XYZ file of N, CA and C in Angstrom:
441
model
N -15.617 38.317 -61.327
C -14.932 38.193 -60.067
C -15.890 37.702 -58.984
N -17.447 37.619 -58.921
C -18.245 38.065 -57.743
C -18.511 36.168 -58.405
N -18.259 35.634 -59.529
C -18.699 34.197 -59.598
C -17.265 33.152 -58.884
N -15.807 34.143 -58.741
C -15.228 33.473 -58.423
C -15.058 33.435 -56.866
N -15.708 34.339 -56.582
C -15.692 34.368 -55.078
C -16.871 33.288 -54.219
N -17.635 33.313 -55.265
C -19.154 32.350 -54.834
C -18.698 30.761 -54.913
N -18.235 31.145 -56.155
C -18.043 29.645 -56.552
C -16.564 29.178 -54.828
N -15.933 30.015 -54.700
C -14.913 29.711 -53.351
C -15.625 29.090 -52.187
N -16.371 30.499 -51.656
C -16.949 30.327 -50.430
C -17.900 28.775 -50.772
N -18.558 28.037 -51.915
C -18.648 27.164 -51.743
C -18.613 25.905 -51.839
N -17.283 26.320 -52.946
C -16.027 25.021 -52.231
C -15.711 24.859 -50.657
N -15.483 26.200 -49.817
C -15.336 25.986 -48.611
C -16.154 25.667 -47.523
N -17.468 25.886 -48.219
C -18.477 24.930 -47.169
C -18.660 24.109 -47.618
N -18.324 23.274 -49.287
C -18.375 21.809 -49.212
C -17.317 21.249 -48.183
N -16.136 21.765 -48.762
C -15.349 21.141 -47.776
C -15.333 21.291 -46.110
N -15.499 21.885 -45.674
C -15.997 22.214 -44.278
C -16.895 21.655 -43.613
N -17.918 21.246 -44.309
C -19.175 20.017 -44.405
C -18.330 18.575 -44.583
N -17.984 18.553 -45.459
C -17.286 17.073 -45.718
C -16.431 17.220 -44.151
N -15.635 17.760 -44.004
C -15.008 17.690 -42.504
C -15.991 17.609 -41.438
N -16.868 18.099 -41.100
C -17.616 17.677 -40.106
C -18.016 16.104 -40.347
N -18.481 15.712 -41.344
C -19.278 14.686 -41.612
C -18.038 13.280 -41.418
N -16.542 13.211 -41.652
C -15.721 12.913 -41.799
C -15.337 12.733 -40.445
N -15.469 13.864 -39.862
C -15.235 13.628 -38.152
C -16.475 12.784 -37.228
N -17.345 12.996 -37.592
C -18.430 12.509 -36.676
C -18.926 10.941 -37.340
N -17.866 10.263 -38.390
C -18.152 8.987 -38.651
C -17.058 8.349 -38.015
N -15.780 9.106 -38.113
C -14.684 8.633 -37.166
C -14.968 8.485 -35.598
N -15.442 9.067 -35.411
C -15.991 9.548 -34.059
C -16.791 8.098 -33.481
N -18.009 7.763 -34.497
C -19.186 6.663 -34.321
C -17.996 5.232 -34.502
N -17.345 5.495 -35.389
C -16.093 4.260 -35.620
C -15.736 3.532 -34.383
N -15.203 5.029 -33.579
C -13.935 5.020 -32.658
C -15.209 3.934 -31.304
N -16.254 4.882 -31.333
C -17.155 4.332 -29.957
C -17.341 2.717 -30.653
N -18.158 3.035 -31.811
C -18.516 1.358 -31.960
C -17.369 -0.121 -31.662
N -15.945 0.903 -32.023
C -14.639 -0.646 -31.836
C -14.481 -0.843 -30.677
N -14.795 -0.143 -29.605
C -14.125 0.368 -28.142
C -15.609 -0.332 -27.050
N -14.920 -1.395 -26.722
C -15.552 -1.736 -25.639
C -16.353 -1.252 -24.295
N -17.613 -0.833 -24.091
C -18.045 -0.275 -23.586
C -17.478 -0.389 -22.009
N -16.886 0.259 -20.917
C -16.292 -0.347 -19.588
C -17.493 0.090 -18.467
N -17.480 -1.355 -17.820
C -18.589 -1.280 -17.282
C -18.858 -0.262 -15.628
N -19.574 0.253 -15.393
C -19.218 1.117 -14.452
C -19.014 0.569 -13.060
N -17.958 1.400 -12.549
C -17.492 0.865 -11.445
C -18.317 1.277 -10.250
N -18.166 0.138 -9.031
C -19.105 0.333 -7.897
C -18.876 1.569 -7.014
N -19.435 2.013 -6.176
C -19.349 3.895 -5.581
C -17.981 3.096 -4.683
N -17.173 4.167 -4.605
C -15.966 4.183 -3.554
C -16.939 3.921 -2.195
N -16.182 2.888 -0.729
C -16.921 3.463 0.565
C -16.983 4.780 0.988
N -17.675 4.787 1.591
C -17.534 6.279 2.117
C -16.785 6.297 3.570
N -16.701 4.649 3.893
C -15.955 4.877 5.663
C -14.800 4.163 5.736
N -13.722 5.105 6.158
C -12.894 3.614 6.216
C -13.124 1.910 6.824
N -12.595 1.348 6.102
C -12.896 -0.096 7.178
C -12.272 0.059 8.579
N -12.807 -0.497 9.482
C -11.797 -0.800 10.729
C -10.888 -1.752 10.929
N -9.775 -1.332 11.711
C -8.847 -1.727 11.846
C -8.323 -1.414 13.197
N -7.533 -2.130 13.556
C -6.888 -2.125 14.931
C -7.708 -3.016 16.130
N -7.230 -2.853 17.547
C -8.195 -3.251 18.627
C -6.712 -4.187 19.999
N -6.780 -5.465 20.277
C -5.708 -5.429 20.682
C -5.074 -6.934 20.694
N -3.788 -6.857 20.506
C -3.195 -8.612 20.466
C -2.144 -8.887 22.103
N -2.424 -9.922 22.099
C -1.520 -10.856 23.096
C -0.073 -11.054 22.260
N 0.917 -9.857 22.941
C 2.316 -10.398 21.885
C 2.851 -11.038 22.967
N 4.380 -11.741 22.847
C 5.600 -12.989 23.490
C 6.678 -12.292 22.769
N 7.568 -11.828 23.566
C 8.996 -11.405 22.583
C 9.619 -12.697 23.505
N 10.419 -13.966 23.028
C 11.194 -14.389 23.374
C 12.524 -14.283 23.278
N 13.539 -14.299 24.080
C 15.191 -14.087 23.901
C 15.773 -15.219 24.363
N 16.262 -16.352 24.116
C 17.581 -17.383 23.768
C 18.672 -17.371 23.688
N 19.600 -17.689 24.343
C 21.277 -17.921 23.449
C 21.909 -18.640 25.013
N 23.233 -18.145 24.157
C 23.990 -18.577 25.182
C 24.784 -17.386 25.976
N 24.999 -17.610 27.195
C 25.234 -16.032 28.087
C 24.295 -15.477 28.267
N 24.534 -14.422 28.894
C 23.552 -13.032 28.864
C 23.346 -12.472 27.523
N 22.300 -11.534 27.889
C 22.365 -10.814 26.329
C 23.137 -9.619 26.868
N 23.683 -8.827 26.408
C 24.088 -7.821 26.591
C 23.616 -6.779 26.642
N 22.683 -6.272 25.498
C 21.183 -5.627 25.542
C 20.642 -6.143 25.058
N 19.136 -6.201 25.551
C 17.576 -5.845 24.873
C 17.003 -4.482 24.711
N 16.308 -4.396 23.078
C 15.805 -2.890 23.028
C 14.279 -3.577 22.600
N 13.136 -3.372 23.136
C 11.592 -3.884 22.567
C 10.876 -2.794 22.851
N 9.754 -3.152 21.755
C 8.555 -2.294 21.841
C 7.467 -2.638 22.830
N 7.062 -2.043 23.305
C 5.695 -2.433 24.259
C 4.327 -1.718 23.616
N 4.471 -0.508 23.085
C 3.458 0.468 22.391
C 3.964 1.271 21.738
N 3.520 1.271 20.295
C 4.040 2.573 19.182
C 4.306 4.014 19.715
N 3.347 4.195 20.923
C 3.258 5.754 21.236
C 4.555 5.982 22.323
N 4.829 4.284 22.509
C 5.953 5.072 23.975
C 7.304 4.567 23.275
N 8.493 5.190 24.103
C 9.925 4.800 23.979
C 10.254 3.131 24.006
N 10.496 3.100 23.208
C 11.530 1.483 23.470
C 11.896 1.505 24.654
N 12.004 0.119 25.331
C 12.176 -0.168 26.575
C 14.011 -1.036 26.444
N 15.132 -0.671 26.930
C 16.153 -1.005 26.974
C 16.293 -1.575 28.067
N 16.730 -3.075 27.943
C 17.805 -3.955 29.132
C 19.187 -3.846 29.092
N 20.058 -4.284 29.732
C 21.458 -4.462 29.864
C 21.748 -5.747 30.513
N 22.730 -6.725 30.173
C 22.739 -7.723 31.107
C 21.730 -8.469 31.315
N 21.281 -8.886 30.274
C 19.733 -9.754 30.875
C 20.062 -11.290 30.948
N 19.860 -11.888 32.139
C 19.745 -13.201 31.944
C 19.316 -14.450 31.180
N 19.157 -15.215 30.301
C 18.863 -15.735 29.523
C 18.270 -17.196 29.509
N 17.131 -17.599 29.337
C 16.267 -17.169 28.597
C 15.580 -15.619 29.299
N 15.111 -14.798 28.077
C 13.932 -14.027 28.569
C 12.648 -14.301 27.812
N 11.833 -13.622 28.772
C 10.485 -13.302 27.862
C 9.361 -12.646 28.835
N 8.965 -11.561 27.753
C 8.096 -10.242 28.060
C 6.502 -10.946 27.151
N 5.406 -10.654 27.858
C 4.422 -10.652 27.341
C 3.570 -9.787 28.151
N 2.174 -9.346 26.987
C 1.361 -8.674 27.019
C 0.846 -8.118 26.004
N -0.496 -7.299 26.257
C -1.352 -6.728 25.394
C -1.338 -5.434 24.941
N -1.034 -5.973 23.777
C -0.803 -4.212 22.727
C -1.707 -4.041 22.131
N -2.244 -2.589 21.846
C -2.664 -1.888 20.806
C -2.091 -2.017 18.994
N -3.025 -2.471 18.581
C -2.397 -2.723 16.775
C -3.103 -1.351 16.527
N -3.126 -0.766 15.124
C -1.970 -1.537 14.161
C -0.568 -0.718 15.404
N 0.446 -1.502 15.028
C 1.552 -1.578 15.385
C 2.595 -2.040 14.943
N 3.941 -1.528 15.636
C 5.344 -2.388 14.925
C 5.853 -3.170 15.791
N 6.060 -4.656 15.983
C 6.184 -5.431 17.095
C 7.498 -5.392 16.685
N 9.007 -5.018 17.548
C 10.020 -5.445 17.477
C 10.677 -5.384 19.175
N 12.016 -6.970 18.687
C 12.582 -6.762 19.505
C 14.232 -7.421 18.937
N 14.962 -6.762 19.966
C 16.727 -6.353 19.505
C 17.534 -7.007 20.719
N 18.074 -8.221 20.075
C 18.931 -8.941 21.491
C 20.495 -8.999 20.543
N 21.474 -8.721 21.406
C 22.790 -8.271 21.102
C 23.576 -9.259 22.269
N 24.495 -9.879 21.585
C 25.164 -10.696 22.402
C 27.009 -10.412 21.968
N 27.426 -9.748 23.270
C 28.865 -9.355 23.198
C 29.666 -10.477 24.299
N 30.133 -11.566 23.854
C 31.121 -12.197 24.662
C 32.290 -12.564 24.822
N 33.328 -12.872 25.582
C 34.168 -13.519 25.118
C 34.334 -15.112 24.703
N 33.087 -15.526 24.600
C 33.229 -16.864 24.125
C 32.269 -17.172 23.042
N 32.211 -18.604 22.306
C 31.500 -18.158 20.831
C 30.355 -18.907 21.501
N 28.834 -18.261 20.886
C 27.981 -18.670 20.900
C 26.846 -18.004 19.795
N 25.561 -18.235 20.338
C 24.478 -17.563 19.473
C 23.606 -16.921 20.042
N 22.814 -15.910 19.969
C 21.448 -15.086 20.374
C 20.210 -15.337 19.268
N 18.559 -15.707 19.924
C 17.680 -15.675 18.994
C 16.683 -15.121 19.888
N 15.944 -14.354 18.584
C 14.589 -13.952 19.001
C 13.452 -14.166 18.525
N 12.406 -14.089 18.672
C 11.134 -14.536 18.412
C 9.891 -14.069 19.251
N 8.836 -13.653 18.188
C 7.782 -12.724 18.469
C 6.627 -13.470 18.441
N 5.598 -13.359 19.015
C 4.169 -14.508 18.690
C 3.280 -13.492 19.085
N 2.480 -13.929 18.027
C 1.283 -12.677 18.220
C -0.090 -14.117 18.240
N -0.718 -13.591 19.313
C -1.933 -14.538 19.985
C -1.542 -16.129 19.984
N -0.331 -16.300 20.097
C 0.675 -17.542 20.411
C 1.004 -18.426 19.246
N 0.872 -17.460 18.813
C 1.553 -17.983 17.051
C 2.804 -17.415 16.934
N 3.777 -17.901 16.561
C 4.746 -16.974 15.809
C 5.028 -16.664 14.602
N 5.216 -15.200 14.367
C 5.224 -14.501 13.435
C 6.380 -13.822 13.078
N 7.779 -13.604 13.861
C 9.128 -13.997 13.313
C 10.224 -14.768 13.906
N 11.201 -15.430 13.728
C 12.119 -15.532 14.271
C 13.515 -15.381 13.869
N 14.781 -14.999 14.379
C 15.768 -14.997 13.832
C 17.004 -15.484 15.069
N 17.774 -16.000 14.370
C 19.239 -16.455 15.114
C 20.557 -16.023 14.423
N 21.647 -15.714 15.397
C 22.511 -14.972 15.158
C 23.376 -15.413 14.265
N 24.468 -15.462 13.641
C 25.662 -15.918 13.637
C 26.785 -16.803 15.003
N 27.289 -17.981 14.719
C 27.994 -18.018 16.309
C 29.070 -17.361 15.961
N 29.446 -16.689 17.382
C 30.370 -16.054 16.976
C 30.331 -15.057 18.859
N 31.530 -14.340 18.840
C 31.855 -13.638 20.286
C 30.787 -12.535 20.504
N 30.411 -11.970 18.920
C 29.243 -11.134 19.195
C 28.394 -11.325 17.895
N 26.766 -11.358 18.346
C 25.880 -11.583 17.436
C 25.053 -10.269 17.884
N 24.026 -10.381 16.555
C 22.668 -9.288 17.108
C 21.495 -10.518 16.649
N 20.158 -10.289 17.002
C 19.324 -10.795 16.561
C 18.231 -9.717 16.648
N 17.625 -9.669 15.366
C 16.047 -8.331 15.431
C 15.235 -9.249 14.952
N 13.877 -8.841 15.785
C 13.017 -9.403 15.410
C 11.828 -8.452 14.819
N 10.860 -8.118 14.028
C 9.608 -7.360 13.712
C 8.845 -7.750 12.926
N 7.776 -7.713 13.474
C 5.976 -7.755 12.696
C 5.716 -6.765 12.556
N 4.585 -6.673 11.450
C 3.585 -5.103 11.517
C 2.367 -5.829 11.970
N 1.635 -5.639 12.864
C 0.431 -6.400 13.533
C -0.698 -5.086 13.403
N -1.577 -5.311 12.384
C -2.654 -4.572 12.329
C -4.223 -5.141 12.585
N -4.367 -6.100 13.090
C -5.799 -6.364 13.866
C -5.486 -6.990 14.520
């Protein structure tokens, strides 16, 4: 009985051996097929900068009055609302980026026409849109202006 127990225990460290040895060639396999990836550069540590300030132009167009204007002047304050505005308009000045440049011209008439708006950031423009003709149009305009 004491030869069949010997003779066990070392069958089970052959085999137990063969498993290690079995694993650690799979192992050398797996690294040798596998492309080494090359290491990547350190994250910054600062954010980049961003922001500072732009020259925006909201222009407003059509025909009639507008009925309202709603525009931004600065992210931190309230939209600025007109009523009745004469037509053409146009608001300029210097904002703080990053920012959301919009502006909202609404044209309610009784006769058919169109409303457009248009935004220019450092006298470029950067959107424009025109209404539908028709007794009432809207036109929105918005950028995201971040430097």
């Amino acid at each position: 009985m004491a030869v069949i127990i010997a003779v066990t225990l070392l069958l089970c460290g052959g085999v137990g051996t063969a498993g290690v040895l079995i694993a650690r060639n799979v192992t050398q396999t797996a690294k040798d097929a596998v492309p080494q990836i090359p290491e990547l550069p350190a994250a910054p540590t600062e954010a980049p900068e961003i922001g500072g300030k732009v020259s925006v132009t909201y222009e407003v167009t059509g025909d009639g009055p507008a009925s309202q204007l709603v525009y931004v002047e600065s992210l931190s304050e309230s939209p600025q609302r007109l009523e009745n505005v004469k037509l053409p308009w146009t608001f300029t000045g210097e904002i703080d980026t990053p920012t959301v440049l919009t502006v909202t011209a609404i044209r309610l008439s009784g006769t058919e026409g169109t409303i457009s708006c248009r935004v220019l950031v450092d006298g470029q423009e950067v959107a424009h849109r025109t209404s539908e003709p028709g007794t009432f149009g809207t036109a929105t305009c918005n950028h995201f202006a971040f430097e």
